[in-house]
């Protein structure tokens, strides 16, 4: 998937004797960016997941193979899990970490070609990430969807502009469309739970009510991860809250290639009945870009899209997943989150293990 403003087309490599810098078709060195899970080839994807499971089972031991390396983290949006787990994962590898939050302790960043910077933003993306690339060996960046500019959000324009501005690998810590670190942690927790036998398990990604029109990065990534694990994925959502067609098509192709399937349902109860996994996530419908008031009104009328203990009792002793943060008793009932089927804390822990494994790949160590 290449988006406008993306770095030149390239391919990823998994062999540790290859350089972390690989080359685009025109010969220009292109860093080993991880902007979406499709940036990892099958061998690397599997290696990161398997390594994460090994690290989880081995405990929190440090593995200082990246001593002398440095990681710059830039958060244009808030985070609890991603920031903490990324800092600690790098530290477990012996790397130095520096974290910036533009607008608080660093200059606010302007995006786009030819922008006249006479507004609030003090520094252009090209200069900010060009400079940071001179200081660190890799970058991790969080930049959420605008929520108002559909064309740029669908193109994942901001993370692609950042990657095109950097000369070191960029790890996407959640952009408009993708959250590959969450996808890797989710894949690892599923692989661990099913002892590697994820193919054919029924994975229900269910939309839920939420007071805000949230971005699509997590549902996209959960869908693609489950499809890549060969699961039988059902996307349960109201008609008003479809995912982008190209993501559904990509997931269908991925699932087909790995022995699984993708289907949709507008009936939450029926989709959850017999599920092995229920992954809850709220997202804003496409109408948020064209008629936000209407999207809000429809969303407000769908408060019964909330995962309950009764629904979970109809699963095949299924597990409940959520990326967190979660709105209790809006997205899912306390009884589910605090019950024996919940796996959301495992997901959060797996962020640390999966990102440790991912950083080994990114640092090429
Ligand atoms: N799941 C996740 O990315 O959490 P944070 O937003 O707290 O980083």
XYZ file of C-alpha atoms and ligand atoms in Angstrom:
373
model
C 0.000 0.000 0.000
C 1.695 3.193 -1.139
C 0.182 6.487 -0.187
C 0.714 9.977 -1.532
C 3.685 11.504 0.223
C 5.066 8.102 1.154
C 8.731 7.263 1.096
C 9.902 5.630 -2.161
C 8.751 2.058 -2.715
C 10.974 -0.484 -1.073
C 10.996 -3.941 0.400
C 11.841 -5.129 3.881
C 14.415 -7.747 4.757
C 14.586 -10.079 7.694
C 18.061 -11.494 7.502
C 20.276 -10.010 10.180
C 23.264 -9.799 7.816
C 21.443 -7.286 5.630
C 21.924 -3.604 6.354
C 19.204 -1.715 8.224
C 19.299 0.627 5.259
C 17.926 -0.845 2.056
C 17.527 0.706 -1.356
C 14.588 1.940 -3.348
C 14.334 1.395 -7.091
C 16.182 4.627 -7.861
C 19.097 3.617 -5.642
C 18.366 6.125 -2.875
C 18.943 4.596 0.557
C 15.572 4.030 2.247
C 15.469 3.367 5.977
C 13.774 0.287 7.363
C 10.528 2.012 8.319
C 7.741 0.100 10.088
C 4.649 2.139 9.256
C 2.214 -0.766 8.816
C 2.401 -4.504 9.352
C 2.793 -5.060 5.620
C 6.231 -3.428 5.980
C 7.300 -6.673 7.679
C 7.703 -9.695 5.441
C 6.177 -12.967 6.637
C 9.409 -14.240 8.174
C 9.994 -11.005 10.120
C 6.354 -10.791 11.213
C 6.523 -14.354 12.571
C 9.946 -13.832 14.131
C 8.809 -10.742 16.055
C 5.686 -12.533 17.323
C 7.571 -15.669 18.344
C 10.312 -13.619 20.030
C 7.684 -11.662 21.964
C 6.176 -14.898 23.290
C 9.631 -16.122 24.316
C 10.363 -12.816 26.092
C 7.023 -12.954 27.900
C 7.683 -16.488 29.120
C 11.265 -15.678 30.091
C 10.238 -12.721 32.264
C 11.514 -9.177 32.094
C 15.239 -9.924 31.700
C 17.268 -7.255 29.938
C 19.084 -8.133 26.726
C 21.525 -5.262 26.126
C 22.326 -5.928 22.471
C 21.606 -2.355 21.386
C 24.009 -0.635 23.769
C 25.242 2.531 22.100
C 22.121 2.851 19.928
C 19.630 5.668 20.473
C 15.888 5.943 19.947
C 13.950 9.200 19.607
C 10.257 9.075 20.468
C 7.961 11.862 19.302
C 4.392 11.948 20.600
C 2.117 14.438 18.872
C -0.773 12.831 20.829
C -1.168 11.390 24.336
C -0.172 7.866 25.327
C 0.136 5.690 28.410
C 1.027 2.221 27.065
C 2.920 3.035 23.893
C 5.223 5.586 25.445
C 5.991 3.561 28.567
C 6.441 0.228 26.797
C 8.559 1.702 23.994
C 10.877 3.493 26.428
C 11.260 0.361 28.548
C 11.702 -1.965 25.561
C 14.553 0.200 24.271
C 16.097 0.370 27.730
C 15.929 -3.431 28.050
C 18.041 -3.576 24.885
C 20.514 -1.102 26.373
C 19.566 1.742 24.010
C 19.321 5.373 25.044
C 15.861 6.927 24.685
C 14.785 10.524 24.388
C 11.091 11.448 24.246
C 9.582 14.658 22.875
C 5.999 15.930 22.991
C 5.628 18.754 20.435
C 3.505 21.572 21.796
C 4.685 20.857 25.340
C 8.452 20.429 25.370
C 9.216 20.789 21.646
C 8.046 23.056 18.813
C 4.700 22.387 17.212
C 5.053 20.843 13.757
C 3.673 21.994 10.400
C 2.940 19.464 7.628
C 2.484 19.711 3.878
C 4.340 20.954 0.827
C 4.656 24.696 0.361
C 2.849 25.536 3.584
C 3.136 29.193 4.628
C 4.032 28.896 8.295
C 2.373 32.041 9.633
C 0.165 30.143 12.110
C 0.785 28.349 15.402
C 3.288 25.774 14.094
C 6.919 26.771 14.524
C 8.824 23.965 12.794
C 8.255 22.043 9.561
C 8.128 18.261 9.521
C 11.088 18.109 7.121
C 13.335 20.110 9.427
C 12.198 18.449 12.672
C 12.715 14.878 11.463
C 15.729 15.776 9.337
C 17.416 17.091 12.491
C 16.340 14.214 14.730
C 17.721 11.784 12.136
C 21.145 13.340 12.702
C 20.962 12.515 16.415
C 19.383 9.078 16.766
C 19.539 5.628 15.155
C 15.749 5.186 14.952
C 12.560 7.110 15.608
C 9.131 6.200 16.955
C 6.315 8.612 16.161
C 2.663 8.941 17.129
C 0.509 11.192 14.978
C -3.244 10.636 15.025
C -5.816 11.209 12.294
C -7.017 14.752 11.721
C -10.615 13.523 11.833
C -11.566 16.289 9.408
C -9.478 15.786 6.254
C -10.526 12.405 4.887
C -8.140 12.494 1.935
C -5.082 13.022 4.121
C -6.256 10.570 6.792
C -6.944 7.813 4.259
C -3.527 8.465 2.723
C -1.918 8.336 6.193
C -0.299 11.555 5.005
C 1.308 12.763 8.236
C 3.227 9.592 9.142
C 4.269 9.256 5.508
C 5.576 12.843 5.469
C 7.506 12.094 8.651
C 8.998 8.916 7.177
C 9.919 10.748 3.977
C 11.663 13.423 6.080
C 13.677 10.971 8.192
C 16.918 9.292 7.170
C 16.704 6.676 9.944
C 13.992 4.014 10.438
C 10.640 5.305 11.690
C 8.348 3.081 13.748
C 4.699 4.109 13.596
C 3.361 4.417 17.150
C -0.180 5.012 15.805
C -1.095 7.090 12.819
C -4.374 7.859 11.093
C -4.667 4.368 9.629
C -2.197 2.058 11.315
C -0.969 0.938 14.716
C 1.552 -1.795 13.861
C 2.943 -2.058 17.409
C -0.542 -2.788 18.748
C -1.046 -5.307 15.930
C 2.175 -7.128 16.802
C 1.299 -7.266 20.502
C -2.216 -8.483 19.693
C -0.843 -11.131 17.346
C 1.613 -12.270 20.009
C -1.035 -12.530 22.722
C -3.266 -14.524 20.365
C -0.391 -16.760 19.332
C 0.452 -17.334 22.996
C -3.177 -17.997 23.981
C -3.820 -20.464 21.153
C -0.351 -22.024 21.402
C 0.403 -20.901 17.844
C -2.763 -22.507 16.425
C -4.661 -19.349 15.491
C -5.744 -20.486 12.016
C -9.484 -21.118 11.798
C -10.280 -19.575 15.178
C -13.217 -17.179 15.073
C -12.136 -13.598 15.755
C -14.928 -11.037 16.083
C -13.895 -7.416 15.735
C -16.924 -5.593 17.058
C -17.648 -1.911 16.803
C -18.915 -0.362 20.028
C -20.599 2.821 21.066
C -18.338 5.689 22.199
C -18.943 9.377 22.884
C -16.233 10.335 20.381
C -15.658 9.500 16.715
C -12.391 7.632 17.214
C -9.859 6.967 14.439
C -9.558 3.685 12.558
C -5.913 2.790 13.215
C -6.614 0.138 15.846
C -9.564 -1.600 14.163
C -7.626 -1.639 10.885
C -4.580 -3.129 12.595
C -6.538 -5.688 14.638
C -8.360 -6.802 11.489
C -5.139 -7.145 9.479
C -3.313 -8.942 12.299
C -6.098 -11.502 12.809
C -6.328 -12.030 9.050
C -2.565 -12.564 8.838
C -2.853 -15.184 11.598
C -5.321 -17.085 9.386
C -8.289 -16.507 11.679
C -11.921 -16.453 10.556
C -12.633 -12.784 11.126
C -16.077 -11.247 11.455
C -16.295 -7.465 11.490
C -19.489 -6.665 13.392
C -20.628 -3.087 12.977
C -23.699 -1.003 12.166
C -24.224 -0.089 8.518
C -23.193 3.465 9.365
C -19.716 2.462 10.638
C -17.961 0.488 7.927
C -14.186 0.319 7.657
C -12.449 1.587 4.502
C -12.967 -0.778 1.567
C -9.254 -1.071 0.780
C -8.491 -2.293 4.318
C -11.285 -4.860 4.089
C -9.891 -6.020 0.738
C -6.340 -6.215 2.088
C -7.574 -8.241 5.069
C -9.571 -10.579 2.841
C -6.494 -11.235 0.699
C -4.300 -11.747 3.781
C -6.762 -14.127 5.419
C -7.118 -16.082 2.180
C -3.356 -16.436 1.926
C -3.139 -17.765 5.490
C -6.140 -20.110 5.538
C -8.677 -17.762 7.103
C -11.579 -15.595 5.988
C -13.151 -12.167 6.494
C -16.861 -11.418 6.637
C -19.087 -8.687 8.030
C -22.203 -8.659 10.181
C -24.565 -5.979 11.403
C -25.781 -8.251 14.220
C -23.455 -8.017 17.216
C -25.109 -10.835 19.215
C -25.061 -13.269 16.307
C -21.431 -12.467 15.471
C -20.272 -13.020 19.062
C -22.195 -16.292 19.479
C -19.572 -19.049 19.143
C -16.585 -16.665 18.950
C -13.118 -17.616 20.183
C -12.119 -13.955 20.529
C -14.146 -10.772 20.879
C -12.089 -7.665 20.104
C -14.044 -4.504 20.961
C -13.210 -1.174 19.406
C -15.084 2.046 18.736
C -14.446 4.066 15.590
C -16.044 6.972 13.822
C -18.060 6.206 10.702
C -17.072 7.574 7.278
C -19.841 10.154 7.701
C -17.664 11.927 10.273
C -15.917 13.634 7.342
C -19.034 14.631 5.408
C -21.717 15.142 8.062
C -20.183 14.978 11.550
C -23.383 15.998 13.343
C -25.301 13.168 11.678
C -22.537 10.671 12.476
C -22.626 11.820 16.105
C -26.404 11.467 16.283
C -26.315 7.952 14.805
C -23.504 6.923 17.150
C -25.440 8.297 20.134
C -28.409 6.100 19.214
C -26.270 2.922 19.284
C -25.532 2.602 23.005
C -26.562 -1.065 22.947
C -23.392 -1.834 20.979
C -21.590 -2.626 24.259
C -19.972 -5.975 25.109
C -21.766 -7.682 28.001
C -21.171 -10.724 30.206
C -24.256 -12.318 28.671
C -22.764 -12.015 25.195
C -19.420 -13.411 26.387
C -21.287 -16.421 27.838
C -22.364 -17.337 24.285
C -18.755 -17.610 23.081
C -16.643 -20.768 23.006
C -15.056 -19.733 26.289
C -13.820 -16.813 24.196
C -11.371 -14.148 25.257
C -12.172 -10.442 25.388
C -9.636 -8.048 23.893
C -9.291 -4.271 23.859
C -6.245 -2.125 23.085
C -6.975 0.310 25.951
C -7.745 2.920 27.076
C -11.334 1.700 27.388
C -14.503 3.443 28.528
C -15.956 1.070 31.121
C -19.692 0.407 30.876
C -19.811 2.278 27.574
C -17.664 0.017 25.370
C -17.757 -3.039 27.645
C -19.205 -3.914 31.015
C -17.111 -4.089 34.193
C -18.166 -7.725 34.547
C -16.296 -8.595 31.335
C -13.190 -6.523 32.008
C -12.899 -7.813 35.562
C -13.868 -11.371 34.656
C -11.888 -14.469 33.685
C -12.302 -14.053 29.910
C -10.578 -10.658 29.748
C -7.190 -10.509 28.048
C -6.707 -6.739 27.778
C -3.963 -6.552 30.408
C -2.052 -9.316 28.611
C -2.306 -7.262 25.425
C -0.870 -4.248 27.223
C 1.986 -6.315 28.668
C 2.718 -7.785 25.255
C 3.355 -4.272 23.919
C 6.638 -4.360 25.828
C 7.728 -7.792 24.592
C 6.661 -7.252 20.976
C 8.333 -3.846 20.749
C 11.549 -5.241 22.225
C 11.549 -7.794 19.401
C 10.603 -5.143 16.843
C 13.393 -2.811 17.960
C 15.928 -5.618 17.498
C 14.803 -5.750 13.870
C 14.778 -1.966 13.482
C 18.233 -1.557 15.047
C 19.402 -4.604 13.058
C 20.970 -6.193 16.129
N -3.170 1.029 23.065
C -2.427 2.150 23.064
O -1.783 2.502 22.051
O -2.403 2.796 24.264
P -1.867 4.272 24.483
O -2.738 5.186 23.649
O -1.988 4.538 25.954
O -0.453 4.335 24.022
